[in-house]
């Protein structure tokens, strides 16, 4: 498993794709603008490619991309800060992007299409990020393994601590995965920091593995390699749609959610700025939003696009009053505590 995961990581680190060769146009700044945009994305690759192909089809703008986990995207951007290699980051939660903005990695951009965003989510810190969908932290459990253990699907955070699930829970590492960081922050916000970290220390005993990517635990649950995955519901729906016998539940104490974002990289290639902004605008279009929910089980943020009927209505899930700004501003500090006091080396995927 470790060898396979390492190979996959090496592949995605080197992979990029060009869908078309672009022409150049003169921008108001005087810099020749290419009909081309380069992107880092932490979305599942199949989903990202679908957006890029449709965007190229509609606009004629070519796309280069590299797929990484959210944490790896930020690490790459930090390493390239003096000479950024991309113009856009697609994906990442508000707390992840707030943290990146404070590191000087994000350029503010206010899309004119923010007018179609549901009022509740229009506050984007004056352009730090552009919201394009919502996804919710859930549990996805393998039905056969639950039956073998003789327990029902977990319906609360407390349920994950039951003896039967020791070594039978998987989640990604919160330092490398945006999905895992949302789950991690949700626990701290649900119980408070002191009790939350005590809970995480107990949960660590149940964790079989902290993976790098947020979608990996749900695939493991589908394949029967773990009983319960702590993940985003869009990944769970996708795996269920692929024919795996999983059941989705949400913690009754309350769960967190991600406002998924697309953002402009600070000081990205000057000849891609027009194309980059066009892509960000396009992610709020009805076409892109319908793809988000109908094909990839995201809650759309465009008020004119209905939710996929296969999904549980957002209002029917017990949600925390999730504090994105607190989560983003305290990310480095909280992850240090996790590394030093919570996680054990035995269950971290090298």
mmCIF file of C-alpha atoms in Angstrom:
data_model
loop_
_atom_site.group_PDB
_atom_site.id
_atom_site.type_symbol
_atom_site.label_atom_id
_atom_site.label_comp_id
_atom_site.label_asym_id
_atom_site.label_seq_id
_atom_site.Cartn_x
_atom_site.Cartn_y
_atom_site.Cartn_z
ATOM 1 C CA UNK A 1 0.000 0.000 0.000
ATOM 2 C CA UNK A 2 2.809 2.377 0.960
ATOM 3 C CA UNK A 3 4.677 1.703 -2.302
ATOM 4 C CA UNK A 4 1.534 2.266 -4.353
ATOM 5 C CA UNK A 5 0.765 5.537 -2.576
ATOM 6 C CA UNK A 6 4.342 6.755 -3.063
ATOM 7 C CA UNK A 7 4.108 6.018 -6.786
ATOM 8 C CA UNK A 8 0.845 7.888 -7.035
ATOM 9 C CA UNK A 9 2.331 10.905 -5.288
ATOM 10 C CA UNK A 10 5.304 10.918 -7.663
ATOM 11 C CA UNK A 11 2.938 10.752 -10.622
ATOM 12 C CA UNK A 12 0.759 13.647 -9.575
ATOM 13 C CA UNK A 13 3.761 15.778 -8.702
ATOM 14 C CA UNK A 14 5.003 15.515 -12.275
ATOM 15 C CA UNK A 15 1.708 15.457 -14.113
ATOM 16 C CA UNK A 16 0.328 18.389 -16.052
ATOM 17 C CA UNK A 17 -1.892 18.734 -19.086
ATOM 18 C CA UNK A 18 -2.369 21.237 -21.880
ATOM 19 C CA UNK A 19 -5.757 21.216 -23.585
ATOM 20 C CA UNK A 20 -5.040 23.780 -26.312
ATOM 21 C CA UNK A 21 -2.418 26.165 -27.586
ATOM 22 C CA UNK A 22 -3.400 29.757 -26.892
ATOM 23 C CA UNK A 23 -3.017 33.020 -28.743
ATOM 24 C CA UNK A 24 -1.890 36.220 -27.037
ATOM 25 C CA UNK A 25 -3.806 39.431 -26.484
ATOM 26 C CA UNK A 26 -2.722 42.854 -25.295
ATOM 27 C CA UNK A 27 -3.801 43.582 -21.705
ATOM 28 C CA UNK A 28 -4.402 47.050 -20.296
ATOM 29 C CA UNK A 29 -1.147 46.638 -18.346
ATOM 30 C CA UNK A 30 0.765 46.342 -21.611
ATOM 31 C CA UNK A 31 1.774 42.720 -20.965
ATOM 32 C CA UNK A 32 0.883 40.305 -23.742
ATOM 33 C CA UNK A 33 -1.837 38.010 -22.422
ATOM 34 C CA UNK A 34 -1.880 34.320 -23.330
ATOM 35 C CA UNK A 35 -5.068 32.365 -23.783
ATOM 36 C CA UNK A 36 -3.618 29.978 -21.254
ATOM 37 C CA UNK A 37 -3.749 29.515 -17.478
ATOM 38 C CA UNK A 38 -1.663 27.363 -15.119
ATOM 39 C CA UNK A 39 -3.322 25.905 -12.028
ATOM 40 C CA UNK A 40 -2.547 23.948 -8.878
ATOM 41 C CA UNK A 41 -5.578 21.959 -7.757
ATOM 42 C CA UNK A 42 -6.353 19.788 -4.751
ATOM 43 C CA UNK A 43 -9.612 18.540 -6.258
ATOM 44 C CA UNK A 44 -9.863 14.895 -7.227
ATOM 45 C CA UNK A 45 -8.144 14.728 -10.605
ATOM 46 C CA UNK A 46 -11.124 13.403 -12.566
ATOM 47 C CA UNK A 47 -13.248 16.302 -11.317
ATOM 48 C CA UNK A 48 -10.587 18.921 -12.011
ATOM 49 C CA UNK A 49 -10.038 17.669 -15.565
ATOM 50 C CA UNK A 50 -13.779 17.851 -16.259
ATOM 51 C CA UNK A 51 -13.872 21.521 -15.248
ATOM 52 C CA UNK A 52 -10.762 22.334 -17.260
ATOM 53 C CA UNK A 53 -12.039 20.659 -20.420
ATOM 54 C CA UNK A 54 -15.384 22.450 -20.238
ATOM 55 C CA UNK A 55 -13.681 25.777 -19.504
ATOM 56 C CA UNK A 56 -11.374 25.357 -22.506
ATOM 57 C CA UNK A 57 -14.326 24.359 -24.683
ATOM 58 C CA UNK A 58 -16.286 27.476 -23.724
ATOM 59 C CA UNK A 59 -13.467 30.042 -23.687
ATOM 60 C CA UNK A 60 -10.660 28.706 -25.879
ATOM 61 C CA UNK A 61 -8.281 29.205 -22.940
ATOM 62 C CA UNK A 62 -5.821 26.342 -22.468
ATOM 63 C CA UNK A 63 -5.114 24.877 -19.028
ATOM 64 C CA UNK A 64 -1.941 23.448 -17.487
ATOM 65 C CA UNK A 65 -2.425 21.829 -14.090
ATOM 66 C CA UNK A 66 -0.709 19.889 -11.355
ATOM 67 C CA UNK A 67 -2.820 17.931 -8.876
ATOM 68 C CA UNK A 68 -1.608 17.898 -5.248
ATOM 69 C CA UNK A 69 -3.207 17.704 -1.830
ATOM 70 C CA UNK A 70 -4.204 21.071 -0.339
ATOM 71 C CA UNK A 71 -1.229 21.102 2.012
ATOM 72 C CA UNK A 72 1.150 20.195 -0.793
ATOM 73 C CA UNK A 73 -0.275 23.001 -2.966
ATOM 74 C CA UNK A 74 0.515 25.535 -0.252
ATOM 75 C CA UNK A 75 3.968 24.056 0.365
ATOM 76 C CA UNK A 76 4.756 24.265 -3.362
ATOM 77 C CA UNK A 77 3.507 27.868 -3.509
ATOM 78 C CA UNK A 78 5.665 28.790 -0.503
ATOM 79 C CA UNK A 79 8.734 27.263 -2.157
ATOM 80 C CA UNK A 80 7.995 29.214 -5.367
ATOM 81 C CA UNK A 81 7.041 32.469 -3.648
ATOM 82 C CA UNK A 82 9.905 34.412 -5.247
ATOM 83 C CA UNK A 83 8.940 33.117 -8.701
ATOM 84 C CA UNK A 84 5.375 31.711 -8.757
ATOM 85 C CA UNK A 85 4.775 29.091 -11.438
ATOM 86 C CA UNK A 86 0.961 29.182 -11.492
ATOM 87 C CA UNK A 87 -1.760 31.808 -11.579
ATOM 88 C CA UNK A 88 -4.614 29.989 -9.823
ATOM 89 C CA UNK A 89 -5.225 27.533 -7.019
ATOM 90 C CA UNK A 90 -8.448 25.559 -7.455
ATOM 91 C CA UNK A 91 -9.675 24.059 -4.205
ATOM 92 C CA UNK A 92 -8.865 24.499 -0.581
ATOM 93 C CA UNK A 93 -11.089 25.621 2.255
ATOM 94 C CA UNK A 94 -11.437 29.157 3.567
ATOM 95 C CA UNK A 95 -9.263 28.379 6.603
ATOM 96 C CA UNK A 96 -6.508 26.978 4.373
ATOM 97 C CA UNK A 97 -6.646 29.998 2.066
ATOM 98 C CA UNK A 98 -6.738 32.519 4.930
ATOM 99 C CA UNK A 99 -3.560 30.906 6.243
ATOM 100 C CA UNK A 100 -1.999 31.069 2.757
ATOM 101 C CA UNK A 101 -3.015 34.728 2.386
ATOM 102 C CA UNK A 102 -1.287 35.575 5.660
ATOM 103 C CA UNK A 103 1.863 33.976 4.242
ATOM 104 C CA UNK A 104 1.680 36.330 1.240
ATOM 105 C CA UNK A 105 0.708 33.643 -1.275
ATOM 106 C CA UNK A 106 -2.727 34.901 -2.382
ATOM 107 C CA UNK A 107 -3.711 38.004 -4.393
ATOM 108 C CA UNK A 108 -7.099 39.579 -3.740
ATOM 109 C CA UNK A 109 -9.578 39.408 -6.603
ATOM 110 C CA UNK A 110 -13.277 40.277 -6.464
ATOM 111 C CA UNK A 111 -15.091 38.454 -9.255
ATOM 112 C CA UNK A 112 -18.009 40.349 -10.814
ATOM 113 C CA UNK A 113 -19.898 37.040 -10.618
ATOM 114 C CA UNK A 114 -19.991 37.193 -6.808
ATOM 115 C CA UNK A 115 -23.430 38.754 -7.340
ATOM 116 C CA UNK A 116 -24.898 35.257 -7.951
ATOM 117 C CA UNK A 117 -23.493 33.772 -4.732
ATOM 118 C CA UNK A 118 -25.916 32.858 -1.933
ATOM 119 C CA UNK A 119 -25.988 35.870 0.400
ATOM 120 C CA UNK A 120 -24.707 33.902 3.407
ATOM 121 C CA UNK A 121 -21.413 33.199 1.628
ATOM 122 C CA UNK A 122 -20.722 36.522 -0.094
ATOM 123 C CA UNK A 123 -18.238 37.720 2.533
ATOM 124 C CA UNK A 124 -14.953 36.747 0.877
ATOM 125 C CA UNK A 125 -12.642 39.037 2.900
ATOM 126 C CA UNK A 126 -12.675 41.603 0.110
ATOM 127 C CA UNK A 127 -11.448 39.178 -2.516
ATOM 128 C CA UNK A 128 -9.060 36.904 -0.619
ATOM 129 C CA UNK A 129 -10.978 33.933 -2.031
ATOM 130 C CA UNK A 130 -13.865 33.172 -4.376
ATOM 131 C CA UNK A 131 -16.247 30.534 -2.957
ATOM 132 C CA UNK A 132 -17.582 28.014 -5.471
ATOM 133 C CA UNK A 133 -19.151 25.161 -3.456
ATOM 134 C CA UNK A 134 -19.807 23.634 -0.048
ATOM 135 C CA UNK A 135 -18.811 20.163 1.176
ATOM 136 C CA UNK A 136 -19.474 18.622 4.593
ATOM 137 C CA UNK A 137 -17.412 16.432 6.927
ATOM 138 C CA UNK A 138 -19.027 13.012 7.354
ATOM 139 C CA UNK A 139 -18.374 9.381 8.225
ATOM 140 C CA UNK A 140 -18.448 6.814 5.414
ATOM 141 C CA UNK A 141 -18.647 3.237 6.693
ATOM 142 C CA UNK A 142 -18.261 -0.117 4.984
ATOM 143 C CA UNK A 143 -21.549 -1.989 5.524
ATOM 144 C CA UNK A 144 -20.027 -5.487 5.433
ATOM 145 C CA UNK A 145 -17.334 -4.609 7.963
ATOM 146 C CA UNK A 146 -19.894 -2.985 10.257
ATOM 147 C CA UNK A 147 -21.940 -6.193 10.148
ATOM 148 C CA UNK A 148 -18.827 -8.244 10.877
ATOM 149 C CA UNK A 149 -18.107 -6.072 13.932
ATOM 150 C CA UNK A 150 -21.755 -6.194 14.958
ATOM 151 C CA UNK A 151 -22.153 -2.430 15.284
ATOM 152 C CA UNK A 152 -24.257 0.233 13.553
ATOM 153 C CA UNK A 153 -22.712 3.027 11.508
ATOM 154 C CA UNK A 154 -21.213 5.696 13.788
ATOM 155 C CA UNK A 155 -23.592 8.614 14.267
ATOM 156 C CA UNK A 156 -21.515 10.795 16.585
ATOM 157 C CA UNK A 157 -17.926 11.785 17.231
ATOM 158 C CA UNK A 158 -18.167 9.747 20.445
ATOM 159 C CA UNK A 159 -19.035 6.615 18.453
ATOM 160 C CA UNK A 160 -15.590 6.626 16.830
ATOM 161 C CA UNK A 161 -14.028 5.882 20.225
ATOM 162 C CA UNK A 162 -15.882 2.612 20.838
ATOM 163 C CA UNK A 163 -13.541 -0.382 21.352
ATOM 164 C CA UNK A 164 -14.847 -2.190 18.259
ATOM 165 C CA UNK A 165 -13.431 0.566 16.046
ATOM 166 C CA UNK A 166 -9.907 0.526 17.475
ATOM 167 C CA UNK A 167 -7.655 0.363 14.416
ATOM 168 C CA UNK A 168 -10.698 0.558 12.153
ATOM 169 C CA UNK A 169 -10.899 4.293 11.413
ATOM 170 C CA UNK A 170 -8.979 6.177 8.749
ATOM 171 C CA UNK A 171 -8.574 9.877 8.056
ATOM 172 C CA UNK A 172 -6.033 12.007 6.251
ATOM 173 C CA UNK A 173 -3.345 14.023 8.010
ATOM 174 C CA UNK A 174 -4.629 17.539 8.790
ATOM 175 C CA UNK A 175 -1.333 19.122 7.737
ATOM 176 C CA UNK A 176 -1.515 17.732 4.197
ATOM 177 C CA UNK A 177 -5.255 17.483 3.559
ATOM 178 C CA UNK A 178 -7.803 20.273 3.575
ATOM 179 C CA UNK A 179 -10.572 17.737 4.204
ATOM 180 C CA UNK A 180 -8.776 16.376 7.249
ATOM 181 C CA UNK A 181 -8.006 19.844 8.571
ATOM 182 C CA UNK A 182 -11.716 20.690 8.445
ATOM 183 C CA UNK A 183 -12.511 17.516 10.436
ATOM 184 C CA UNK A 184 -9.685 18.294 12.880
ATOM 185 C CA UNK A 185 -10.831 21.890 13.379
ATOM 186 C CA UNK A 186 -14.458 20.733 13.659
ATOM 187 C CA UNK A 187 -13.538 18.528 16.624
ATOM 188 C CA UNK A 188 -11.707 21.388 18.354
ATOM 189 C CA UNK A 189 -14.587 23.777 17.742
ATOM 190 C CA UNK A 190 -17.170 21.214 18.836
ATOM 191 C CA UNK A 191 -15.520 20.292 22.149
ATOM 192 C CA UNK A 192 -13.249 23.285 22.785
ATOM 193 C CA UNK A 193 -9.466 23.131 22.454
ATOM 194 C CA UNK A 194 -8.612 21.359 25.710
ATOM 195 C CA UNK A 195 -11.294 18.671 25.498
ATOM 196 C CA UNK A 196 -10.911 18.527 21.729
ATOM 197 C CA UNK A 197 -7.240 17.589 21.912
ATOM 198 C CA UNK A 198 -8.031 15.008 24.601
ATOM 199 C CA UNK A 199 -10.610 13.547 22.224
ATOM 200 C CA UNK A 200 -8.060 13.503 19.385
ATOM 201 C CA UNK A 201 -5.551 11.652 21.578
ATOM 202 C CA UNK A 202 -8.182 8.990 22.212
ATOM 203 C CA UNK A 203 -9.204 8.925 18.550
ATOM 204 C CA UNK A 204 -5.574 8.383 17.561
ATOM 205 C CA UNK A 205 -5.851 4.905 19.110
ATOM 206 C CA UNK A 206 -8.579 4.081 16.586
ATOM 207 C CA UNK A 207 -6.739 5.455 13.541
ATOM 208 C CA UNK A 208 -5.199 2.824 11.309
ATOM 209 C CA UNK A 209 -3.529 5.403 9.072
ATOM 210 C CA UNK A 210 -3.238 9.134 8.427
ATOM 211 C CA UNK A 211 -3.083 9.407 4.638
ATOM 212 C CA UNK A 212 -1.774 12.365 2.647
ATOM 213 C CA UNK A 213 -4.847 12.975 0.501
ATOM 214 C CA UNK A 214 -8.344 13.543 1.848
ATOM 215 C CA UNK A 215 -9.989 11.205 -0.667
ATOM 216 C CA UNK A 216 -7.757 8.227 0.197
ATOM 217 C CA UNK A 217 -9.613 7.092 3.368
ATOM 218 C CA UNK A 218 -12.924 6.761 1.535
ATOM 219 C CA UNK A 219 -11.306 4.597 -1.150
ATOM 220 C CA UNK A 220 -9.840 2.434 1.606
ATOM 221 C CA UNK A 221 -13.289 2.069 3.172
ATOM 222 C CA UNK A 222 -14.752 1.124 -0.193
ATOM 223 C CA UNK A 223 -12.083 -1.547 -0.687
ATOM 224 C CA UNK A 224 -12.597 -2.946 2.807
ATOM 225 C CA UNK A 225 -9.214 -1.778 4.115
ATOM 226 C CA UNK A 226 -10.844 0.205 6.928
ATOM 227 C CA UNK A 227 -14.312 0.233 8.439
ATOM 228 C CA UNK A 228 -14.877 3.974 8.787
ATOM 229 C CA UNK A 229 -13.481 6.910 6.833
ATOM 230 C CA UNK A 230 -13.639 10.463 8.157
ATOM 231 C CA UNK A 231 -13.965 12.421 4.949
ATOM 232 C CA UNK A 232 -15.960 14.868 2.864
ATOM 233 C CA UNK A 233 -19.396 13.769 1.749
ATOM 234 C CA UNK A 234 -18.693 14.495 -1.926
ATOM 235 C CA UNK A 235 -15.950 11.827 -1.915
ATOM 236 C CA UNK A 236 -18.280 9.388 -0.160
ATOM 237 C CA UNK A 237 -21.060 9.954 -2.700
ATOM 238 C CA UNK A 238 -18.594 9.437 -5.553
ATOM 239 C CA UNK A 239 -17.357 6.099 -4.196
ATOM 240 C CA UNK A 240 -20.910 4.916 -3.494
ATOM 241 C CA UNK A 241 -21.827 5.875 -7.055
ATOM 242 C CA UNK A 242 -18.960 3.648 -8.214
ATOM 243 C CA UNK A 243 -20.776 0.693 -6.661
ATOM 244 C CA UNK A 244 -19.140 0.318 -3.250
ATOM 245 C CA UNK A 245 -21.304 -0.643 -0.259
ATOM 246 C CA UNK A 246 -20.899 2.345 2.023
ATOM 247 C CA UNK A 247 -23.255 4.291 4.249
ATOM 248 C CA UNK A 248 -22.928 8.020 4.985
ATOM 249 C CA UNK A 249 -23.646 9.431 8.450
ATOM 250 C CA UNK A 250 -23.036 12.826 10.038
ATOM 251 C CA UNK A 251 -21.936 13.404 13.669
ATOM 252 C CA UNK A 252 -24.924 14.339 15.803
ATOM 253 C CA UNK A 253 -22.908 16.748 17.978
ATOM 254 C CA UNK A 254 -22.413 18.867 14.873
ATOM 255 C CA UNK A 255 -20.022 18.792 11.959
ATOM 256 C CA UNK A 256 -17.918 21.262 10.061
ATOM 257 C CA UNK A 257 -17.990 22.054 6.405
ATOM 258 C CA UNK A 258 -15.741 23.534 3.794
ATOM 259 C CA UNK A 259 -16.442 26.528 1.643
ATOM 260 C CA UNK A 260 -14.389 25.366 -1.323
ATOM 261 C CA UNK A 261 -12.507 28.218 -2.953
ATOM 262 C CA UNK A 262 -10.687 29.232 -6.083
ATOM 263 C CA UNK A 263 -8.086 31.954 -5.738
ATOM 264 C CA UNK A 264 -5.537 34.084 -7.555
ATOM 265 C CA UNK A 265 -1.906 33.290 -6.745
ATOM 266 C CA UNK A 266 0.079 36.380 -5.785
ATOM 267 C CA UNK A 267 2.563 37.507 -8.445
ATOM 268 C CA UNK A 268 1.633 34.633 -10.749
ATOM 269 C CA UNK A 269 2.744 34.741 -14.406
ATOM 270 C CA UNK A 270 1.954 38.246 -15.689
ATOM 271 C CA UNK A 271 0.855 37.003 -19.106
ATOM 272 C CA UNK A 272 -1.855 34.779 -17.571
ATOM 273 C CA UNK A 273 -3.692 37.289 -15.394
ATOM 274 C CA UNK A 274 -6.671 37.821 -17.704
ATOM 275 C CA UNK A 275 -7.096 34.077 -18.257
ATOM 276 C CA UNK A 276 -6.772 33.407 -14.526
ATOM 277 C CA UNK A 277 -9.536 35.864 -13.676
ATOM 278 C CA UNK A 278 -11.705 34.449 -16.458
ATOM 279 C CA UNK A 279 -11.337 30.978 -14.941
ATOM 280 C CA UNK A 280 -12.268 32.217 -11.470
ATOM 281 C CA UNK A 281 -15.333 33.972 -12.916
ATOM 282 C CA UNK A 282 -16.282 30.813 -14.832
ATOM 283 C CA UNK A 283 -16.323 28.652 -11.694
ATOM 284 C CA UNK A 284 -19.368 30.668 -10.544
ATOM 285 C CA UNK A 285 -21.213 30.220 -13.844
ATOM 286 C CA UNK A 286 -24.363 28.091 -13.969
ATOM 287 C CA UNK A 287 -22.595 25.529 -16.169
ATOM 288 C CA UNK A 288 -19.726 25.038 -13.717
ATOM 289 C CA UNK A 289 -22.068 25.043 -10.732
ATOM 290 C CA UNK A 290 -24.317 22.389 -12.279
ATOM 291 C CA UNK A 291 -21.248 20.239 -12.864
ATOM 292 C CA UNK A 292 -20.257 20.754 -9.209
ATOM 293 C CA UNK A 293 -23.510 19.374 -7.835
ATOM 294 C CA UNK A 294 -24.859 17.039 -10.540
ATOM 295 C CA UNK A 295 -21.571 15.299 -11.339
ATOM 296 C CA UNK A 296 -19.466 15.735 -8.187
ATOM 297 C CA UNK A 297 -21.941 16.001 -5.283
ATOM 298 C CA UNK A 298 -21.015 19.478 -4.112
ATOM 299 C CA UNK A 299 -23.518 21.935 -2.674
ATOM 300 C CA UNK A 300 -23.632 24.756 -5.269
ATOM 301 C CA UNK A 301 -23.037 28.313 -4.169
ATOM 302 C CA UNK A 302 -24.769 29.946 -7.155
ATOM 303 C CA UNK A 303 -28.272 30.761 -5.899
ATOM 304 C CA UNK A 304 -29.768 29.915 -9.313
ATOM 305 C CA UNK A 305 -28.556 26.292 -9.317
ATOM 306 C CA UNK A 306 -30.524 23.582 -7.428
ATOM 307 C CA UNK A 307 -28.845 20.916 -5.281
ATOM 308 C CA UNK A 308 -28.437 17.405 -6.665
ATOM 309 C CA UNK A 309 -31.579 15.537 -5.444
ATOM 310 C CA UNK A 310 -29.432 12.547 -4.400
ATOM 311 C CA UNK A 311 -27.849 14.680 -1.674
ATOM 312 C CA UNK A 312 -29.183 15.344 1.826
ATOM 313 C CA UNK A 313 -30.479 18.933 1.980
ATOM 314 C CA UNK A 314 -27.851 21.161 3.570
ATOM 315 C CA UNK A 315 -30.404 22.419 6.107
ATOM 316 C CA UNK A 316 -31.045 18.850 7.360
ATOM 317 C CA UNK A 317 -27.446 18.324 8.552
ATOM 318 C CA UNK A 318 -26.478 19.363 12.106
ATOM 319 C CA UNK A 319 -23.769 21.913 11.396
ATOM 320 C CA UNK A 320 -21.383 23.663 13.736
ATOM 321 C CA UNK A 321 -21.129 27.428 13.663
ATOM 322 C CA UNK A 322 -17.791 26.801 12.007
ATOM 323 C CA UNK A 323 -15.318 29.658 12.507
ATOM 324 C CA UNK A 324 -13.251 29.738 9.319
ATOM 325 C CA UNK A 325 -11.152 32.746 10.319
ATOM 326 C CA UNK A 326 -10.175 31.301 13.714
ATOM 327 C CA UNK A 327 -9.359 28.010 12.028
ATOM 328 C CA UNK A 328 -7.181 29.688 9.407
ATOM 329 C CA UNK A 329 -5.367 32.101 11.700
ATOM 330 C CA UNK A 330 -4.537 29.369 14.240
ATOM 331 C CA UNK A 331 -3.677 26.635 11.762
ATOM 332 C CA UNK A 332 0.092 26.564 12.300
ATOM 333 C CA UNK A 333 -0.248 26.564 16.090
ATOM 334 C CA UNK A 334 -2.946 23.879 16.159
ATOM 335 C CA UNK A 335 -1.053 21.576 13.807
ATOM 336 C CA UNK A 336 2.066 21.854 15.961
ATOM 337 C CA UNK A 337 0.055 20.582 18.932
ATOM 338 C CA UNK A 338 -1.294 17.743 16.795
ATOM 339 C CA UNK A 339 2.192 16.725 15.679
ATOM 340 C CA UNK A 340 3.774 17.006 19.120
ATOM 341 C CA UNK A 341 1.013 15.713 21.373
ATOM 342 C CA UNK A 342 -1.539 13.698 19.398
ATOM 343 C CA UNK A 343 -0.508 11.608 16.449
ATOM 344 C CA UNK A 344 1.682 8.522 16.681
ATOM 345 C CA UNK A 345 4.273 7.692 14.034
ATOM 346 C CA UNK A 346 2.962 4.154 13.592
ATOM 347 C CA UNK A 347 -0.158 5.239 11.712
ATOM 348 C CA UNK A 348 1.264 7.956 9.458
ATOM 349 C CA UNK A 349 1.697 7.026 5.796
ATOM 350 C CA UNK A 350 5.304 7.776 4.891
#
